[in-house]
PDB file of C-alpha atoms in Angstrom:
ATOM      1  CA  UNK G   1      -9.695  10.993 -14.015  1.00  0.00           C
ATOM      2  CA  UNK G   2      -6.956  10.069 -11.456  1.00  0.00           C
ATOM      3  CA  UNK G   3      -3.747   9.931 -12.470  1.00  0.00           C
ATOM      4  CA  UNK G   4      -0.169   8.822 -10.724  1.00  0.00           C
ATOM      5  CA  UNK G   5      -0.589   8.644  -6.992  1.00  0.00           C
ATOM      6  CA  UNK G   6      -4.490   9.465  -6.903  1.00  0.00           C
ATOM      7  CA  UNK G   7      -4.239  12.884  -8.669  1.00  0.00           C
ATOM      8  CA  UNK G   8      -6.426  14.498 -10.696  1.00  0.00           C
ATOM      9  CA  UNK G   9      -4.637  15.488 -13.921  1.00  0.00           C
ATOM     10  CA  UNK G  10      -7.309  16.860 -15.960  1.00  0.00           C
ATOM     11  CA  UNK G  11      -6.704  20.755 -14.871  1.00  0.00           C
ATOM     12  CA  UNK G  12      -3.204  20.556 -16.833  1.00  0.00           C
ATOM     13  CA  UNK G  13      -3.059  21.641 -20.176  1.00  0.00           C
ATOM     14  CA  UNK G  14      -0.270  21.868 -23.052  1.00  0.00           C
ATOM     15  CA  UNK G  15       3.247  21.185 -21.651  1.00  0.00           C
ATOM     16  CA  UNK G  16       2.489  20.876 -18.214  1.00  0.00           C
ATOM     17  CA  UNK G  17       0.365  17.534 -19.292  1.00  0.00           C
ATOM     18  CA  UNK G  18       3.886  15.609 -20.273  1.00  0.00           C
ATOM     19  CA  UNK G  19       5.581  16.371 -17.028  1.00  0.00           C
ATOM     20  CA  UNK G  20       3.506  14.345 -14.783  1.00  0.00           C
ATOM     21  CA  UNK G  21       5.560  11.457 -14.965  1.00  0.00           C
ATOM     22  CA  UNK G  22       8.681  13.281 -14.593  1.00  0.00           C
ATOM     23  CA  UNK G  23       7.647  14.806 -11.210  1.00  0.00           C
ATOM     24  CA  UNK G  24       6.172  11.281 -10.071  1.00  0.00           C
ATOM     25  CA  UNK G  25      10.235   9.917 -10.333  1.00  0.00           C
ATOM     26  CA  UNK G  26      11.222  13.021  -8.182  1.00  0.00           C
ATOM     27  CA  UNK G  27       8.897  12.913  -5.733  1.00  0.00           C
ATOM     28  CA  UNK G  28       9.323   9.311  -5.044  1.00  0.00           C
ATOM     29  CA  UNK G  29      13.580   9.337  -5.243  1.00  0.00           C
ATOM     30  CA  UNK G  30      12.984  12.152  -2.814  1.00  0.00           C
ATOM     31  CA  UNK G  31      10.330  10.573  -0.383  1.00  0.00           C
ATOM     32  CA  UNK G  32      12.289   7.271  -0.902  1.00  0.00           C
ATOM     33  CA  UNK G  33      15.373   9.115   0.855  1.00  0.00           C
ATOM     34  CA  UNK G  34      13.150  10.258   3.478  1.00  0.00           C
ATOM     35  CA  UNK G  35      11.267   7.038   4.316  1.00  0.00           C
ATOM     36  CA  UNK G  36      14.867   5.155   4.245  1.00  0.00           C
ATOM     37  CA  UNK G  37      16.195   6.946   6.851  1.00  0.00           C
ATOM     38  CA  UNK G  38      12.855   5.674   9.003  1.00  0.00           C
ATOM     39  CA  UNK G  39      12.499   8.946  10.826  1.00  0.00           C
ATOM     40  CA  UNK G  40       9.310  10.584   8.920  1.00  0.00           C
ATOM     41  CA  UNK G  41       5.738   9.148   9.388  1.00  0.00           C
ATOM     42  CA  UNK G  42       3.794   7.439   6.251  1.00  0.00           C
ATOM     43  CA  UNK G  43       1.349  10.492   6.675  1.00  0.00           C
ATOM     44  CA  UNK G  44       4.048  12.887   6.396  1.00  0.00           C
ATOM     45  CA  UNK G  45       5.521  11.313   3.792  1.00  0.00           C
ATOM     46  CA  UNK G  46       2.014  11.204   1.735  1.00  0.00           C
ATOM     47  CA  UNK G  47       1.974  15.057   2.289  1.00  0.00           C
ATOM     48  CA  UNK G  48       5.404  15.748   1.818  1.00  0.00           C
ATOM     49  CA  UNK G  49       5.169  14.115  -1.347  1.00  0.00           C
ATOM     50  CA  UNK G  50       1.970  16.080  -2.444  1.00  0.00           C
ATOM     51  CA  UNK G  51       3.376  19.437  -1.531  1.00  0.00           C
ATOM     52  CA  UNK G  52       6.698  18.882  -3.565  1.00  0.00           C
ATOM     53  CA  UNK G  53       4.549  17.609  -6.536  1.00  0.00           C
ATOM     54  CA  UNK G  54       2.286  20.958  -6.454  1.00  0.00           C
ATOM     55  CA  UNK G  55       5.151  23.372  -5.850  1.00  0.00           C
ATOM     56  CA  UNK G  56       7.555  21.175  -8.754  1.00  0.00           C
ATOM     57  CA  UNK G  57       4.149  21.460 -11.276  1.00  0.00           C
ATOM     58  CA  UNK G  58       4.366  25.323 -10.694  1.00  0.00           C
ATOM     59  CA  UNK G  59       7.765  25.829 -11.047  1.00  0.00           C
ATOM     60  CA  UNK G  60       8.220  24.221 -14.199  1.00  0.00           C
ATOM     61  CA  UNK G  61       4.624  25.349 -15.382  1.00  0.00           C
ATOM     62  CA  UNK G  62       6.657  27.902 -18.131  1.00  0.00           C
ATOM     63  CA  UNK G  63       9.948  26.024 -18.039  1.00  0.00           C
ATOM     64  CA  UNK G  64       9.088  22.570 -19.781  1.00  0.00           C
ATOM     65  CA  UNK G  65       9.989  21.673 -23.191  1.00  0.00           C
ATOM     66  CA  UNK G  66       9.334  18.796 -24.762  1.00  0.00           C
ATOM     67  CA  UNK G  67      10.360  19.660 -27.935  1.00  0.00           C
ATOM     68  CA  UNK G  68      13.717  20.463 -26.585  1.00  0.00           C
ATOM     69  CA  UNK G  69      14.808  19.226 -23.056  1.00  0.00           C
ATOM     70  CA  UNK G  70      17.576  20.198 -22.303  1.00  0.00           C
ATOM     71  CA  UNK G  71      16.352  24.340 -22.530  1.00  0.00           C
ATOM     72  CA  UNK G  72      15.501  25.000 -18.726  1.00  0.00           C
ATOM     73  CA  UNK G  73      17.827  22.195 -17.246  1.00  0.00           C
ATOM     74  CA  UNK G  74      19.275  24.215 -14.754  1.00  0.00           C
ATOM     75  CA  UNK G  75      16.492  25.937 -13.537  1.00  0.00           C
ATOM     76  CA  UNK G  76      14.563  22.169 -13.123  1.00  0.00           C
ATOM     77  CA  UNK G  77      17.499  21.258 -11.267  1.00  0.00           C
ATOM     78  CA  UNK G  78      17.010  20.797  -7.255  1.00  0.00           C
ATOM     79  CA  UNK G  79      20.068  20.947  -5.626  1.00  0.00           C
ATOM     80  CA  UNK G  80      21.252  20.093  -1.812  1.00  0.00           C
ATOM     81  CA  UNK G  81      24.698  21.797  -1.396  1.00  0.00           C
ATOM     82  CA  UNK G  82      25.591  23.516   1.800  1.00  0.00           C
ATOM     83  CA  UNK G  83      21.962  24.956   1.906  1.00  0.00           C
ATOM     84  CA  UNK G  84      18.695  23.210   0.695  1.00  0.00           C
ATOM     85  CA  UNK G  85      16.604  23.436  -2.536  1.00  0.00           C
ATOM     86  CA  UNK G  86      13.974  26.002  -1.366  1.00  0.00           C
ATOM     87  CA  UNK G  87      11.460  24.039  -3.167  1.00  0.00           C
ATOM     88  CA  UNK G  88      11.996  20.730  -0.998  1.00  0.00           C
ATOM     89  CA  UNK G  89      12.316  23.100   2.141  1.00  0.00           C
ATOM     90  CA  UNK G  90       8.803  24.061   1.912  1.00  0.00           C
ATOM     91  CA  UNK G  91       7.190  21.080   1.011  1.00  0.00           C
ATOM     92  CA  UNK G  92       9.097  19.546   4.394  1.00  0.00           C
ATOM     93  CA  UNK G  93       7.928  22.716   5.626  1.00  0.00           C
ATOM     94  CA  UNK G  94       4.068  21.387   5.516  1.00  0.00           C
ATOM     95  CA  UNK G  95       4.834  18.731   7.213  1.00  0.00           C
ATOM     96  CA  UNK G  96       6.862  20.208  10.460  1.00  0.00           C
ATOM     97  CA  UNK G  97      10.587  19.314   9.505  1.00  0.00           C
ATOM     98  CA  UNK G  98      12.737  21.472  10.183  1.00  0.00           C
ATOM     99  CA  UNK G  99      15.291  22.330   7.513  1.00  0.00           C
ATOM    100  CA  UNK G 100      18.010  21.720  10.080  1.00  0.00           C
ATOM    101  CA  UNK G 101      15.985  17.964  10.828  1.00  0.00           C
ATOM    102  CA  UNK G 102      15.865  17.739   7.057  1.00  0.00           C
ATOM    103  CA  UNK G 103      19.060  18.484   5.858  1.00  0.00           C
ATOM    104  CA  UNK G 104      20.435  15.829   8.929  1.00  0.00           C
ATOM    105  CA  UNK G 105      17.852  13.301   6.675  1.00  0.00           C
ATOM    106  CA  UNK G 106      19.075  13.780   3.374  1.00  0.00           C
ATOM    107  CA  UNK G 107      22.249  13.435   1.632  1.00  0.00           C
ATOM    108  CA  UNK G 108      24.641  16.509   2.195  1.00  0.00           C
ATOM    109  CA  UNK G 109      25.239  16.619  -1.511  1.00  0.00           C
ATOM    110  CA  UNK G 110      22.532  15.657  -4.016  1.00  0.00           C
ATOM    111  CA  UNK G 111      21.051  17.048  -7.306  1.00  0.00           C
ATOM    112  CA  UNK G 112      17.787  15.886  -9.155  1.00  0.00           C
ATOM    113  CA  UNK G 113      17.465  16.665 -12.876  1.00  0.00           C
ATOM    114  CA  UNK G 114      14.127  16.443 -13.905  1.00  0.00           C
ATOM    115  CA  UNK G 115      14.050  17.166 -17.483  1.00  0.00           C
ATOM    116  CA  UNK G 116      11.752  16.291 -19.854  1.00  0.00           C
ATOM    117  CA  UNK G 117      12.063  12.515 -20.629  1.00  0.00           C
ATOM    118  CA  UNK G 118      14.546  11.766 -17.987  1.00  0.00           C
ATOM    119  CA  UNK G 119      15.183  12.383 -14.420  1.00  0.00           C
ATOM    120  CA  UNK G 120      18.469  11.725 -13.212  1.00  0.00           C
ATOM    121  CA  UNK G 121      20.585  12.309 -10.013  1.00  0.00           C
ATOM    122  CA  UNK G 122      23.883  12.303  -8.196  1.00  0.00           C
ATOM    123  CA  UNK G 123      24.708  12.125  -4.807  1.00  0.00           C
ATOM    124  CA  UNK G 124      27.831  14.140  -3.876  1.00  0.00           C
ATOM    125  CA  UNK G 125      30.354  15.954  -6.051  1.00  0.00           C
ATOM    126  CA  UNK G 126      31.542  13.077  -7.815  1.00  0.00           C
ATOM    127  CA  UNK G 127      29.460  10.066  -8.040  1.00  0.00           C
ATOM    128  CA  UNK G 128      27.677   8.349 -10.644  1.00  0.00           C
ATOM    129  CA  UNK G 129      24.599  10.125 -11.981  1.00  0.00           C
ATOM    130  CA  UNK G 130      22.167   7.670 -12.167  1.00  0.00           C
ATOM    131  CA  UNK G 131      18.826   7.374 -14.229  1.00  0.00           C
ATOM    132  CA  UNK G 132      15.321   7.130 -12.164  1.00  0.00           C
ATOM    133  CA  UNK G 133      13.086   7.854 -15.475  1.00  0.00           C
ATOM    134  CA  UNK G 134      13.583   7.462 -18.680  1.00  0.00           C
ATOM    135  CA  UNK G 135      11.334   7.612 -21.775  1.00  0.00           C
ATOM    136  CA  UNK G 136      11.337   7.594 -25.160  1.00  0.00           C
ATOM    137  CA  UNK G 137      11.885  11.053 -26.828  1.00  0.00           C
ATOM    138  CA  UNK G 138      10.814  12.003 -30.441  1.00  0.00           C
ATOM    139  CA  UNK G 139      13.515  12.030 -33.069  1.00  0.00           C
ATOM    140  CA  UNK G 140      15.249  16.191 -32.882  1.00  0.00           C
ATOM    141  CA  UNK G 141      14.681  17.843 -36.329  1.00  0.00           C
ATOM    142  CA  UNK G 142      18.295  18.604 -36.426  1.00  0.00           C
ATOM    143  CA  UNK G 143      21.596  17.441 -35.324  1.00  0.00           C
ATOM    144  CA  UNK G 144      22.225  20.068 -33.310  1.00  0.00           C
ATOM    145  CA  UNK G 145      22.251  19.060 -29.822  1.00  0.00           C
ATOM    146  CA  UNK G 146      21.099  22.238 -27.894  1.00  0.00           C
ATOM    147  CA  UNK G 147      22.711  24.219 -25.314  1.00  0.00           C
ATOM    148  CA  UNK G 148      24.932  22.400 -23.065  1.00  0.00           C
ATOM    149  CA  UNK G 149      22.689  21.137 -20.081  1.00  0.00           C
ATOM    150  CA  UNK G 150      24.341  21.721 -16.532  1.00  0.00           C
ATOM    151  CA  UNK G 151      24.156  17.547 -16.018  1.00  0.00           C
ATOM    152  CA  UNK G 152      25.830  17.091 -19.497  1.00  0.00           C
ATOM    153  CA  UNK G 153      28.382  19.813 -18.599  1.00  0.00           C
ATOM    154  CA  UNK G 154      29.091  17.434 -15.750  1.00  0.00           C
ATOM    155  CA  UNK G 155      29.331  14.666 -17.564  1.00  0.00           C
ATOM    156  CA  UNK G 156      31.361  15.649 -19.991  1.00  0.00           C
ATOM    157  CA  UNK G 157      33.575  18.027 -17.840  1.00  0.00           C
ATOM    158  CA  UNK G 158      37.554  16.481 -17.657  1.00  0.00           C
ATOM    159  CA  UNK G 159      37.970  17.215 -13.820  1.00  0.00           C
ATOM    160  CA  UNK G 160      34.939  15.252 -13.391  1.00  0.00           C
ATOM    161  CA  UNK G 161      36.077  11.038 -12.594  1.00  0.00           C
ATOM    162  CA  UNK G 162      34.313   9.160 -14.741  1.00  0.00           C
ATOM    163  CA  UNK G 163      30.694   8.793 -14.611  1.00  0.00           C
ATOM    164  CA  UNK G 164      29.082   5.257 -14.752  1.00  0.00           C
ATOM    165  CA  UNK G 165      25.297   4.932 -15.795  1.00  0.00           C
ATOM    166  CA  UNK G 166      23.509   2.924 -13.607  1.00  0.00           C
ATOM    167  CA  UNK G 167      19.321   2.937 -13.170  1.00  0.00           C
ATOM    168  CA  UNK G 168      17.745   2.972  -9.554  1.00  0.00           C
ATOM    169  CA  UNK G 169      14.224   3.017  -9.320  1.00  0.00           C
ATOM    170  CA  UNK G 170      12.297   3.833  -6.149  1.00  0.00           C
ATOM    171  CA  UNK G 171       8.842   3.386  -5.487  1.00  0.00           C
ATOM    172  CA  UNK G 172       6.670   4.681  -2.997  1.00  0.00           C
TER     173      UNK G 172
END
């Protein structure tokens, strides 16, 4: 059975089933960057992509909750900050960019939630986060709204400048 982009999905099991589409909107918002800046091959990019989709499946393999998304948020997160995410560095890593070439390619300040349900980003310290993935979640059993996710905490943080929703989808 071949799932998004050609993969074969029938291996996962339990959580790591719902996350599929989650890592699909990160890999392409992060291969979208990439083939923007017109400087990495359509092969590279088709590895690139698969690499970050295997090493994103096994990171979150324990650290995916359905049943309440915002638990794990911050270690989901992938971050570009005066260093790269170690997770994108080694998926550009299997395709011969350098982290010095691939930090020149990317924005210097970026950071991908990919929770489940949604996947959202912004680019540098104060811009807009912006929604690349959003689906419906079931109804919470409680009011409670959980722990205070690190893109909430943004959000909601009064030094912040006002965020503005705004939804950009990129497709491979």
């Amino acid at each position: 059975m071949n799932g998004i982009n050609g993969t074969n999905h029938r291996h996962l099991r339990g959580p790591r089933a719902d996350m599929v589409p989650e890592i699909a909107a990160a890999v392409s918002f992060v291969s979208g960057l990439l083939r923007a800046r017109g400087c990495v091959s359509e092969q590279q990019l088709q590895v690139f992509g698969g690499a970050l989709r295997e090493a994103l499946t096994e990171h979150y393999r324990h650290h995916w909750f359905p049943e309440k998304p915002s638990k794990g948020s911050g270690y989901r997160c992938l971050r570009i900050s005066h260093g790269l995410d170690p997770l994108i560095g080694r998926a550009a890593g299997r395709v011969g960019l350098s982290l010095a070439r691939l930090l020149q390619l990317l924005p210097r300040e970026l950071t991908l939630w990919v929770d489940p349900f949604e996947v959202c980003y912004r680019i540098g310290d104060h811009g807009s986060i912006c929604v690349l993935y959003q689906a419906t979640k079931p109804s919470p059993p409680s009011s409670y709204p959980g722990p205070l996710t690190c893109k909430n905490h943004m959000m909601l943080a009064p030094s912040a400048s006002p965020s503005k929703n705004c939804i950009l989808a990129v497709s491979s």
